[in-house]
PDB file of C-alpha atoms in Angstrom:
ATOM      1  CA  MET A  44       5.365  36.456  66.631  1.00 44.00           C
ATOM      2  CA  LEU A  45       1.714  36.348  68.123  1.00 45.00           C
ATOM      3  CA  ASP A  46       1.995  38.830  70.883  1.00 46.00           C
ATOM      4  CA  THR A  47       0.632  41.989  72.445  1.00 45.00           C
ATOM      5  CA  PRO A  48       0.833  44.619  69.727  1.00 50.00           C
ATOM      6  CA  THR A  49       4.057  46.725  70.186  1.00 51.00           C
ATOM      7  CA  PRO A  50       4.726  48.786  67.043  1.00 49.00           C
ATOM      8  CA  GLN A  51       8.342  49.633  68.221  1.00 63.00           C
ATOM      9  CA  LYS A  52       9.406  46.127  67.496  1.00 83.00           C
ATOM     10  CA  THR A  53      11.149  45.233  64.269  1.00 94.00           C
ATOM     11  CA  ARG A  54      10.281  41.689  63.402  1.00 97.00           C
ATOM     12  CA  ARG A  55      12.793  39.778  61.311  1.00 97.00           C
ATOM     13  CA  ILE A  56      11.549  37.358  58.615  1.00 98.00           C
ATOM     14  CA  GLY A  57      13.208  34.873  56.493  1.00 98.00           C
ATOM     15  CA  VAL A  58      11.609  33.888  53.332  1.00 98.00           C
ATOM     16  CA  LEU A  59      12.781  30.374  52.132  1.00 98.00           C
ATOM     17  CA  LEU A  60      12.435  30.027  48.257  1.00 97.00           C
ATOM     18  CA  PHE A  61      12.504  26.925  46.158  1.00 96.00           C
ATOM     19  CA  PRO A  62      12.748  26.648  42.133  1.00 95.00           C
ATOM     20  CA  GLN A  63       9.277  27.210  40.632  1.00 93.00           C
ATOM     21  CA  PHE A  64       8.044  29.033  43.751  1.00 94.00           C
ATOM     22  CA  SER A  65       4.741  31.110  43.100  1.00 93.00           C
ATOM     23  CA  MET A  66       5.298  34.866  42.742  1.00 93.00           C
ATOM     24  CA  HIS A  67       1.684  35.360  43.696  1.00 93.00           C
ATOM     25  CA  CYS A  68       2.070  33.873  47.131  1.00 94.00           C
ATOM     26  CA  LEU A  69       5.305  35.473  47.694  1.00 95.00           C
ATOM     27  CA  ALA A  70       3.795  38.952  46.531  1.00 95.00           C
ATOM     28  CA  ASN A  71       0.995  38.295  48.984  1.00 95.00           C
ATOM     29  CA  ALA A  72       3.121  37.679  51.913  1.00 96.00           C
ATOM     30  CA  ILE A  73       5.561  40.283  51.627  1.00 97.00           C
ATOM     31  CA  GLU A  74       3.678  43.340  50.036  1.00 96.00           C
ATOM     32  CA  PRO A  75       1.522  43.767  53.289  1.00 96.00           C
ATOM     33  CA  LEU A  76       4.589  43.726  55.452  1.00 97.00           C
ATOM     34  CA  ARG A  77       5.952  46.585  53.021  1.00 96.00           C
ATOM     35  CA  GLY A  78       2.526  48.375  53.405  1.00 93.00           C
ATOM     36  CA  SER A  79       2.694  48.143  57.055  1.00 94.00           C
ATOM     37  CA  ASN A  80       5.953  49.729  56.945  1.00 93.00           C
ATOM     38  CA  THR A  81       4.863  52.564  54.706  1.00 89.00           C
ATOM     39  CA  LEU A  82       1.725  53.274  56.565  1.00 87.00           C
ATOM     40  CA  ALA A  83       3.537  53.252  60.121  1.00 86.00           C
ATOM     41  CA  GLY A  84       6.462  55.370  58.722  1.00 82.00           C
ATOM     42  CA  GLN A  85       8.548  52.912  60.573  1.00 88.00           C
ATOM     43  CA  VAL A  86      10.334  49.652  59.823  1.00 95.00           C
ATOM     44  CA  LEU A  87       7.904  47.104  61.554  1.00 96.00           C
ATOM     45  CA  TYR A  88       9.025  44.393  59.487  1.00 97.00           C
ATOM     46  CA  GLU A  89      12.280  43.245  57.929  1.00 97.00           C
ATOM     47  CA  TRP A  90      12.807  40.399  55.353  1.00 98.00           C
ATOM     48  CA  GLU A  91      15.465  38.371  53.390  1.00 97.00           C
ATOM     49  CA  PHE A  92      15.119  36.153  50.574  1.00 98.00           C
ATOM     50  CA  LEU A  93      16.935  32.657  51.450  1.00 98.00           C
ATOM     51  CA  SER A  94      17.351  29.390  49.383  1.00 97.00           C
ATOM     52  CA  LEU A  95      18.808  26.119  50.715  1.00 96.00           C
ATOM     53  CA  ASP A  96      22.187  26.867  49.213  1.00 95.00           C
ATOM     54  CA  GLY A  97      22.049  30.499  48.263  1.00 94.00           C
ATOM     55  CA  LYS A  98      22.145  29.978  44.680  1.00 94.00           C
ATOM     56  CA  PRO A  99      19.875  32.380  42.322  1.00 94.00           C
ATOM     57  CA  LEU A 100      16.514  30.706  41.430  1.00 94.00           C
ATOM     58  CA  GLN A 101      13.408  31.415  39.461  1.00 94.00           C
ATOM     59  CA  SER A 102       9.694  31.463  40.180  1.00 93.00           C
ATOM     60  CA  SER A 103       7.160  29.706  38.097  1.00 93.00           C
ATOM     61  CA  SER A 104       6.670  32.484  35.960  1.00 92.00           C
ATOM     62  CA  GLY A 105      10.455  32.976  35.192  1.00 93.00           C
ATOM     63  CA  LEU A 106      11.283  35.720  37.342  1.00 92.00           C
ATOM     64  CA  PRO A 107      14.805  35.324  38.796  1.00 94.00           C
ATOM     65  CA  VAL A 108      15.542  36.099  42.489  1.00 94.00           C
ATOM     66  CA  THR A 109      18.966  36.179  44.120  1.00 95.00           C
ATOM     67  CA  PRO A 110      18.884  35.227  47.718  1.00 96.00           C
ATOM     68  CA  ALA A 111      20.674  36.985  50.113  1.00 96.00           C
ATOM     69  CA  MET A 112      22.033  33.805  51.582  1.00 97.00           C
ATOM     70  CA  PRO A 113      21.657  30.223  52.214  1.00 97.00           C
ATOM     71  CA  LEU A 114      19.329  29.332  54.985  1.00 97.00           C
ATOM     72  CA  SER A 115      22.060  27.814  57.226  1.00 97.00           C
ATOM     73  CA  ASP A 116      23.721  31.198  57.330  1.00 97.00           C
ATOM     74  CA  HIS A 117      20.458  33.028  58.598  1.00 97.00           C
ATOM     75  CA  PRO A 118      20.793  33.899  62.337  1.00 97.00           C
ATOM     76  CA  GLY A 119      17.039  33.385  62.602  1.00 96.00           C
ATOM     77  CA  GLY A 120      13.975  35.327  63.834  1.00 97.00           C
ATOM     78  CA  ASP A 121      10.536  35.817  64.564  1.00 97.00           C
ATOM     79  CA  LEU A 122       9.352  33.713  61.447  1.00 98.00           C
ATOM     80  CA  LEU A 123      10.615  31.784  58.699  1.00 98.00           C
ATOM     81  CA  MET A 124       8.185  31.491  55.634  1.00 98.00           C
ATOM     82  CA  ILE A 125       8.443  28.474  53.512  1.00 98.00           C
ATOM     83  CA  ILE A 126       7.410  28.843  49.877  1.00 97.00           C
ATOM     84  CA  PRO A 127       7.933  25.865  47.674  1.00 94.00           C
ATOM     85  CA  SER A 128       4.530  25.981  45.709  1.00 85.00           C
ATOM     86  CA  TYR A 129       5.236  23.670  42.539  1.00 88.00           C
ATOM     87  CA  GLY A 130       7.273  20.457  42.843  1.00 87.00           C
ATOM     88  CA  HIS A 131       7.139  20.338  46.463  1.00 92.00           C
ATOM     89  CA  PRO A 132       7.748  16.659  46.500  1.00 91.00           C
ATOM     90  CA  ASP A 133      10.879  17.035  44.801  1.00 93.00           C
ATOM     91  CA  HIS A 134      12.154  19.590  47.320  1.00 95.00           C
ATOM     92  CA  ALA A 135      11.126  17.314  50.359  1.00 95.00           C
ATOM     93  CA  THR A 136      14.712  16.204  50.509  1.00 96.00           C
ATOM     94  CA  PRO A 137      16.800  14.760  53.595  1.00 97.00           C
ATOM     95  CA  ALA A 138      18.917  18.075  52.971  1.00 97.00           C
ATOM     96  CA  THR A 139      15.703  20.056  53.142  1.00 97.00           C
ATOM     97  CA  SER A 140      14.460  18.264  56.385  1.00 98.00           C
ATOM     98  CA  ARG A 141      17.621  18.763  57.930  1.00 98.00           C
ATOM     99  CA  GLY A 142      18.148  22.590  57.003  1.00 98.00           C
ATOM    100  CA  LEU A 143      14.304  23.199  58.499  1.00 98.00           C
ATOM    101  CA  ARG A 144      15.104  21.137  61.518  1.00 98.00           C
ATOM    102  CA  ALA A 145      18.079  23.344  62.430  1.00 98.00           C
ATOM    103  CA  ALA A 146      16.077  26.557  61.393  1.00 98.00           C
ATOM    104  CA  SER A 147      13.576  25.556  63.822  1.00 98.00           C
ATOM    105  CA  LYS A 148      16.015  26.119  66.656  1.00 98.00           C
ATOM    106  CA  ARG A 149      16.657  29.874  65.147  1.00 98.00           C
ATOM    107  CA  PHE A 150      13.324  31.008  64.138  1.00 98.00           C
ATOM    108  CA  ALA A 151      10.445  31.755  66.733  1.00 97.00           C
ATOM    109  CA  HIS A 152       8.013  30.365  64.207  1.00 98.00           C
ATOM    110  CA  LEU A 153       7.809  28.462  61.106  1.00 98.00           C
ATOM    111  CA  GLY A 154       5.248  29.019  58.443  1.00 98.00           C
ATOM    112  CA  GLY A 155       4.200  26.801  55.794  1.00 97.00           C
ATOM    113  CA  PHE A 156       2.915  28.799  52.658  1.00 96.00           C
ATOM    114  CA  ASP A 157       1.019  27.103  49.829  1.00 94.00           C
ATOM    115  CA  THR A 158       2.373  23.699  49.777  1.00 94.00           C
ATOM    116  CA  GLY A 159       5.110  24.565  52.585  1.00 96.00           C
ATOM    117  CA  SER A 160       3.344  22.306  55.200  1.00 97.00           C
ATOM    118  CA  TRP A 161       4.585  19.491  53.103  1.00 97.00           C
ATOM    119  CA  LEU A 162       8.075  20.107  53.779  1.00 98.00           C
ATOM    120  CA  LEU A 163       7.603  20.891  57.377  1.00 98.00           C
ATOM    121  CA  ALA A 164       5.777  17.634  57.666  1.00 97.00           C
ATOM    122  CA  LYS A 165       8.127  15.755  56.149  1.00 97.00           C
ATOM    123  CA  ALA A 166      10.851  17.202  58.511  1.00 97.00           C
ATOM    124  CA  GLY A 167       8.754  16.123  61.409  1.00 97.00           C
ATOM    125  CA  LEU A 168       8.054  19.528  62.502  1.00 98.00           C
ATOM    126  CA  LEU A 169       4.300  19.244  62.419  1.00 97.00           C
ATOM    127  CA  GLU A 170       3.925  16.209  64.703  1.00 96.00           C
ATOM    128  CA  GLY A 171       1.162  17.168  67.180  1.00 95.00           C
ATOM    129  CA  TYR A 172       0.140  20.206  65.295  1.00 97.00           C
ATOM    130  CA  ARG A 173      -2.822  21.365  63.405  1.00 97.00           C
ATOM    131  CA  ALA A 174      -2.067  22.661  60.059  1.00 97.00           C
ATOM    132  CA  THR A 175      -3.389  23.268  56.652  1.00 96.00           C
ATOM    133  CA  ILE A 176      -1.970  23.220  52.787  1.00 96.00           C
ATOM    134  CA  HIS A 177      -3.110  23.897  49.270  1.00 93.00           C
ATOM    135  CA  TRP A 178      -6.467  22.267  49.035  1.00 87.00           C
ATOM    136  CA  ASP A 179      -5.218  20.409  45.936  1.00 89.00           C
ATOM    137  CA  VAL A 180      -3.119  18.135  48.473  1.00 92.00           C
ATOM    138  CA  LEU A 181      -4.947  18.499  51.491  1.00 93.00           C
ATOM    139  CA  THR A 182      -6.043  14.835  51.339  1.00 94.00           C
ATOM    140  CA  ASP A 183      -2.410  13.671  50.602  1.00 94.00           C
ATOM    141  CA  LEU A 184      -1.118  15.560  53.484  1.00 95.00           C
ATOM    142  CA  ALA A 185      -3.922  13.999  55.741  1.00 95.00           C
ATOM    143  CA  GLU A 186      -3.295  10.551  54.423  1.00 96.00           C
ATOM    144  CA  THR A 187       0.547  10.570  54.282  1.00 96.00           C
ATOM    145  CA  PHE A 188       1.125  12.319  57.662  1.00 96.00           C
ATOM    146  CA  PRO A 189      -1.778  10.891  59.969  1.00 96.00           C
ATOM    147  CA  GLU A 190       0.223  12.515  62.860  1.00 95.00           C
ATOM    148  CA  ILE A 191      -0.919  16.051  61.734  1.00 97.00           C
ATOM    149  CA  GLU A 192      -4.401  17.246  62.497  1.00 96.00           C
ATOM    150  CA  VAL A 193      -4.974  18.462  59.036  1.00 95.00           C
ATOM    151  CA  SER A 194      -7.653  21.258  58.664  1.00 94.00           C
ATOM    152  CA  GLU A 195      -9.818  22.874  55.594  1.00 91.00           C
ATOM    153  CA  ASP A 196      -9.394  26.327  57.344  1.00 92.00           C
ATOM    154  CA  ARG A 197      -7.822  28.799  55.087  1.00 91.00           C
ATOM    155  CA  PHE A 198      -5.197  29.639  57.300  1.00 95.00           C
ATOM    156  CA  VAL A 199      -3.934  28.008  60.760  1.00 96.00           C
ATOM    157  CA  ILE A 200      -1.923  29.364  63.625  1.00 97.00           C
ATOM    158  CA  ASP A 201      -1.290  26.504  66.113  1.00 97.00           C
ATOM    159  CA  ARG A 202       1.244  27.853  68.643  1.00 96.00           C
ATOM    160  CA  ASN A 203       4.609  28.304  66.853  1.00 97.00           C
ATOM    161  CA  ARG A 204       3.316  26.759  63.450  1.00 98.00           C
ATOM    162  CA  ILE A 205       1.544  28.816  61.002  1.00 98.00           C
ATOM    163  CA  SER A 206      -0.026  27.412  57.620  1.00 97.00           C
ATOM    164  CA  CYS A 207      -2.126  28.697  54.735  1.00 94.00           C
ATOM    165  CA  GLY A 208      -3.367  27.249  51.641  1.00 87.00           C
ATOM    166  CA  GLY A 209      -2.624  29.168  48.986  1.00 84.00           C
ATOM    167  CA  ALA A 210      -2.052  32.696  47.218  1.00 85.00           C
ATOM    168  CA  SER A 211      -5.320  34.439  48.442  1.00 85.00           C
ATOM    169  CA  THR A 212      -5.259  32.905  51.659  1.00 92.00           C
ATOM    170  CA  THR A 213      -1.523  34.184  52.175  1.00 95.00           C
ATOM    171  CA  MET A 214      -3.116  37.791  51.937  1.00 93.00           C
ATOM    172  CA  GLU A 215      -5.843  36.926  54.496  1.00 92.00           C
ATOM    173  CA  LEU A 216      -3.012  35.485  56.978  1.00 96.00           C
ATOM    174  CA  MET A 217      -0.447  38.289  56.726  1.00 96.00           C
ATOM    175  CA  LEU A 218      -3.443  40.834  57.504  1.00 94.00           C
ATOM    176  CA  HIS A 219      -4.546  38.767  60.427  1.00 94.00           C
ATOM    177  CA  LEU A 220      -0.836  38.708  61.790  1.00 96.00           C
ATOM    178  CA  ILE A 221      -0.570  42.381  61.223  1.00 95.00           C
ATOM    179  CA  GLY A 222      -3.718  42.919  63.149  1.00 92.00           C
ATOM    180  CA  LEU A 223      -2.281  40.757  66.198  1.00 93.00           C
ATOM    181  CA  HIS A 224       1.053  42.695  66.189  1.00 95.00           C
ATOM    182  CA  HIS A 225      -0.065  46.444  65.485  1.00 93.00           C
ATOM    183  CA  GLY A 226      -3.853  46.439  66.075  1.00 90.00           C
ATOM    184  CA  ALA A 227      -6.828  46.684  63.973  1.00 88.00           C
ATOM    185  CA  MET A 228      -6.354  49.894  62.457  1.00 88.00           C
ATOM    186  CA  LEU A 229      -2.965  49.174  60.728  1.00 91.00           C
ATOM    187  CA  ARG A 230      -4.611  45.980  59.559  1.00 90.00           C
ATOM    188  CA  LEU A 231      -7.689  47.723  57.994  1.00 87.00           C
ATOM    189  CA  GLU A 232      -5.420  50.363  56.393  1.00 86.00           C
ATOM    190  CA  VAL A 233      -3.177  47.639  54.863  1.00 90.00           C
ATOM    191  CA  SER A 234      -6.407  45.749  53.588  1.00 86.00           C
ATOM    192  CA  ALA A 235      -7.579  48.823  52.037  1.00 80.00           C
ATOM    193  CA  LEU A 236      -4.388  49.713  50.296  1.00 81.00           C
ATOM    194  CA  PHE A 237      -4.659  46.669  48.391  1.00 81.00           C
ATOM    195  CA  MET A 238      -8.641  46.845  47.870  1.00 70.00           C
ATOM    196  CA  HIS A 239      -8.920  43.696  49.837  1.00 67.00           C
ATOM    197  CA  GLY A 240     -12.494  43.414  50.904  1.00 60.00           C
ATOM    198  CA  GLU A 241     -13.774  45.542  47.795  1.00 56.00           C
ATOM    199  CA  ARG A 242     -16.970  44.078  46.639  1.00 55.00           C
ATOM    200  CA  ASP A 243     -19.847  45.289  44.157  1.00 49.00           C
ATOM    201  CA  LEU A 244     -22.653  45.580  46.773  1.00 50.00           C
ATOM    202  CA  SER A 245     -25.152  46.085  44.100  1.00 44.00           C
ATOM    203  CA  ALA A 246     -24.622  42.882  42.734  1.00 44.00           C
ATOM    204  CA  THR A 247     -25.051  41.003  45.808  1.00 48.00           C
ATOM    205  CA  PRO A 248     -26.596  43.377  48.536  1.00 49.00           C
ATOM    206  CA  HIS A 249     -28.300  40.531  50.527  1.00 51.00           C
ATOM    207  CA  GLN A 250     -25.087  38.211  50.401  1.00 57.00           C
ATOM    208  CA  ARG A 251     -23.769  37.086  54.098  1.00 67.00           C
ATOM    209  CA  HIS A 252     -20.286  38.399  55.040  1.00 77.00           C
ATOM    210  CA  SER A 253     -18.259  37.812  58.347  1.00 83.00           C
ATOM    211  CA  ASP A 254     -17.819  40.700  60.772  1.00 87.00           C
ATOM    212  CA  ASP A 255     -14.305  41.346  59.226  1.00 84.00           C
ATOM    213  CA  GLN A 256     -15.625  41.394  55.672  1.00 85.00           C
ATOM    214  CA  TRP A 257     -18.311  44.219  56.573  1.00 92.00           C
ATOM    215  CA  VAL A 258     -15.606  46.220  58.225  1.00 91.00           C
ATOM    216  CA  GLU A 259     -13.385  45.948  55.343  1.00 86.00           C
ATOM    217  CA  MET A 260     -16.271  47.205  53.007  1.00 88.00           C
ATOM    218  CA  ALA A 261     -16.979  50.005  55.364  1.00 92.00           C
ATOM    219  CA  VAL A 262     -13.349  51.162  55.740  1.00 90.00           C
ATOM    220  CA  SER A 263     -12.997  50.984  51.822  1.00 86.00           C
ATOM    221  CA  LEU A 264     -15.936  53.432  51.606  1.00 90.00           C
ATOM    222  CA  MET A 265     -14.583  55.500  54.226  1.00 92.00           C
ATOM    223  CA  ARG A 266     -11.083  55.853  52.530  1.00 88.00           C
ATOM    224  CA  ARG A 267     -12.937  56.750  49.309  1.00 88.00           C
ATOM    225  CA  ASN A 268     -14.795  59.642  51.306  1.00 93.00           C
ATOM    226  CA  LEU A 269     -12.049  61.508  53.342  1.00 93.00           C
ATOM    227  CA  GLU A 270     -12.558  64.960  51.890  1.00 93.00           C
ATOM    228  CA  THR A 271     -16.278  64.811  52.660  1.00 95.00           C
ATOM    229  CA  PRO A 272     -16.761  62.444  55.378  1.00 95.00           C
ATOM    230  CA  LEU A 273     -20.120  60.349  55.002  1.00 96.00           C
ATOM    231  CA  SER A 274     -22.177  59.993  58.122  1.00 96.00           C
ATOM    232  CA  ILE A 275     -22.154  56.598  59.710  1.00 97.00           C
ATOM    233  CA  PRO A 276     -25.854  56.048  58.689  1.00 97.00           C
ATOM    234  CA  GLU A 277     -24.698  56.915  55.087  1.00 96.00           C
ATOM    235  CA  VAL A 278     -21.996  54.310  55.221  1.00 96.00           C
ATOM    236  CA  ALA A 279     -24.395  51.876  56.634  1.00 96.00           C
ATOM    237  CA  ALA A 280     -26.831  52.666  53.936  1.00 95.00           C
ATOM    238  CA  HIS A 281     -24.230  52.127  51.203  1.00 93.00           C
ATOM    239  CA  LEU A 282     -23.833  48.710  52.629  1.00 93.00           C
ATOM    240  CA  GLY A 283     -27.323  48.064  52.712  1.00 92.00           C
ATOM    241  CA  ILE A 284     -27.489  47.546  56.441  1.00 94.00           C
ATOM    242  CA  SER A 285     -28.671  49.430  59.576  1.00 95.00           C
ATOM    243  CA  ALA A 286     -26.252  51.755  61.409  1.00 96.00           C
ATOM    244  CA  ARG A 287     -26.641  49.549  64.497  1.00 96.00           C
ATOM    245  CA  ALA A 288     -25.691  46.374  62.558  1.00 96.00           C
ATOM    246  CA  LEU A 289     -22.497  48.134  61.379  1.00 96.00           C
ATOM    247  CA  GLU A 290     -21.491  49.017  64.757  1.00 96.00           C
ATOM    248  CA  ALA A 291     -22.433  45.847  66.009  1.00 96.00           C
ATOM    249  CA  HIS A 292     -19.817  44.481  63.115  1.00 96.00           C
ATOM    250  CA  PHE A 293     -17.048  46.927  64.242  1.00 95.00           C
ATOM    251  CA  ALA A 294     -17.408  46.033  67.756  1.00 95.00           C
ATOM    252  CA  LYS A 295     -17.015  42.366  67.129  1.00 93.00           C
ATOM    253  CA  ALA A 296     -14.035  42.903  64.558  1.00 90.00           C
ATOM    254  CA  THR A 297     -12.307  45.789  65.757  1.00 91.00           C
ATOM    255  CA  ALA A 298     -13.486  46.609  69.347  1.00 91.00           C
ATOM    256  CA  ARG A 299     -13.874  50.046  68.010  1.00 93.00           C
ATOM    257  CA  THR A 300     -17.000  52.204  66.936  1.00 96.00           C
ATOM    258  CA  PRO A 301     -17.202  53.230  63.041  1.00 96.00           C
ATOM    259  CA  GLN A 302     -16.856  56.623  64.088  1.00 97.00           C
ATOM    260  CA  SER A 303     -13.443  56.305  65.734  1.00 95.00           C
ATOM    261  CA  THR A 304     -12.262  54.023  63.014  1.00 95.00           C
ATOM    262  CA  TYR A 305     -13.278  56.949  60.168  1.00 96.00           C
ATOM    263  CA  ARG A 306     -11.518  59.607  62.645  1.00 96.00           C
ATOM    264  CA  SER A 307      -8.544  57.680  62.709  1.00 93.00           C
ATOM    265  CA  LEU A 308      -8.440  56.686  58.826  1.00 93.00           C
ATOM    266  CA  ARG A 309      -8.597  60.601  58.172  1.00 95.00           C
ATOM    267  CA  LEU A 310      -5.852  61.430  60.564  1.00 95.00           C
ATOM    268  CA  ALA A 311      -3.580  58.618  59.345  1.00 90.00           C
ATOM    269  CA  ALA A 312      -4.103  60.205  55.707  1.00 91.00           C
ATOM    270  CA  ALA A 313      -3.317  63.327  56.966  1.00 94.00           C
ATOM    271  CA  ARG A 314      -0.034  62.138  58.665  1.00 92.00           C
ATOM    272  CA  ARG A 315       0.911  60.581  55.363  1.00 87.00           C
ATOM    273  CA  MET A 316       0.422  63.943  53.663  1.00 92.00           C
ATOM    274  CA  VAL A 317       2.394  65.695  56.324  1.00 94.00           C
ATOM    275  CA  GLN A 318       5.438  63.547  55.801  1.00 88.00           C
ATOM    276  CA  GLN A 319       5.117  62.951  52.097  1.00 86.00           C
ATOM    277  CA  THR A 320       3.534  65.837  50.403  1.00 91.00           C
ATOM    278  CA  THR A 321       4.200  69.727  50.886  1.00 93.00           C
ATOM    279  CA  TYR A 322       0.657  70.683  50.902  1.00 94.00           C
ATOM    280  CA  SER A 323      -0.052  73.394  53.528  1.00 95.00           C
ATOM    281  CA  ILE A 324      -1.651  72.300  56.585  1.00 95.00           C
ATOM    282  CA  ALA A 325      -5.028  73.951  55.534  1.00 95.00           C
ATOM    283  CA  GLU A 326      -4.883  72.099  52.374  1.00 96.00           C
ATOM    284  CA  ILE A 327      -4.182  68.818  54.248  1.00 96.00           C
ATOM    285  CA  GLY A 328      -7.098  69.505  56.654  1.00 96.00           C
ATOM    286  CA  THR A 329      -9.537  70.268  53.638  1.00 95.00           C
ATOM    287  CA  ARG A 330      -8.225  66.885  51.886  1.00 95.00           C
ATOM    288  CA  CYS A 331      -8.956  64.973  55.091  1.00 96.00           C
ATOM    289  CA  GLY A 332     -12.320  66.377  55.912  1.00 95.00           C
ATOM    290  CA  TYR A 333     -11.308  69.340  58.400  1.00 95.00           C
ATOM    291  CA  GLU A 334     -12.505  72.859  57.399  1.00 88.00           C
ATOM    292  CA  ASP A 335     -10.466  74.409  60.208  1.00 91.00           C
ATOM    293  CA  PRO A 336      -6.853  73.914  60.280  1.00 93.00           C
ATOM    294  CA  SER A 337      -7.019  74.443  63.929  1.00 95.00           C
ATOM    295  CA  ALA A 338      -9.800  71.420  64.236  1.00 95.00           C
ATOM    296  CA  LEU A 339      -7.157  69.287  62.419  1.00 96.00           C
ATOM    297  CA  THR A 340      -4.245  70.312  64.747  1.00 96.00           C
ATOM    298  CA  ARG A 341      -6.640  69.475  68.006  1.00 96.00           C
ATOM    299  CA  ALA A 342      -7.533  66.029  66.790  1.00 96.00           C
ATOM    300  CA  PHE A 343      -3.870  65.408  65.339  1.00 96.00           C
ATOM    301  CA  ARG A 344      -2.126  66.216  68.517  1.00 96.00           C
ATOM    302  CA  LYS A 345      -4.852  63.963  70.657  1.00 95.00           C
ATOM    303  CA  GLU A 346      -4.293  60.981  67.981  1.00 93.00           C
ATOM    304  CA  PHE A 347      -0.434  61.303  67.684  1.00 93.00           C
ATOM    305  CA  GLY A 348       0.908  63.304  70.412  1.00 94.00           C
ATOM    306  CA  THR A 349       2.280  65.840  68.260  1.00 95.00           C
ATOM    307  CA  THR A 350       0.960  68.780  66.054  1.00 96.00           C
ATOM    308  CA  PRO A 351       1.130  68.438  62.054  1.00 96.00           C
ATOM    309  CA  ARG A 352       3.662  71.487  61.880  1.00 95.00           C
ATOM    310  CA  ALA A 353       5.873  69.669  64.639  1.00 95.00           C
ATOM    311  CA  LEU A 354       5.779  66.430  62.782  1.00 93.00           C
ATOM    312  CA  ARG A 355       6.797  68.069  59.477  1.00 91.00           C
ATOM    313  CA  LEU A 356       9.958  69.876  61.307  1.00 89.00           C
ATOM    314  CA  SER A 357      11.207  66.673  62.978  1.00 82.00           C
TER     315      SER A 357
END
């Protein structure tokens, strides 16, 4: 799961749900994967919903879900997401522990989402690992399972174990995994798709942000200005920092320049329009900041190895 970006590989994910699971957590786990597939134009991720017994269950908000199969019937894959959310002590049964231990032999990675780390710990699958959990039960986890190195980090990846602390941290974790698998550009596109990183800059112009947050804010601004691209100094000025500082944030977070990122965003938008609309190539060029269709075609070929017309005909 945590390897060199290989866009051609489809990663198979099992999503183990329990009664009263959080829909917020589930959506933040799955929607970034769906967004990745949509933006990439190929199936990078596929997933199936599971339960211990295969029977239908309901979320904490009453949404019914019919699993594809029981956990024991799933052949395994790259990652098993474990999402119990509410009532996790009641779900930490011997049957759950047996099921998770068996699954650990079929899935390359196990992930405890929200309170999922509790079930992994109860099954003895976090001994010697570093992990986190929903902060409401962080202290309980540390006291009950002293063999685990409990962390207050928003998410933790320790070898073949993954954990995060709740719904919002689930989105952050999934974006991080997408970046590891498929590179910074797809991560940034998915982040912008869900307006992750959008902030009211006028309200907190001098607030301290991480490199990733500065990049996310810049990319959000870039995506809103595709037809008439801003200069990089203009992007930086909107964010209240210097162009040099913005370039430094991009270098640290993505190993790319703001200019190359902006160009890739415009060309990715052009590719989606080629595939999903009937706009002419000239109109697509205009919508993506290229006044001359031939300039779009040259940039498109350099980025994707084909022309807009050839892609549309394929």
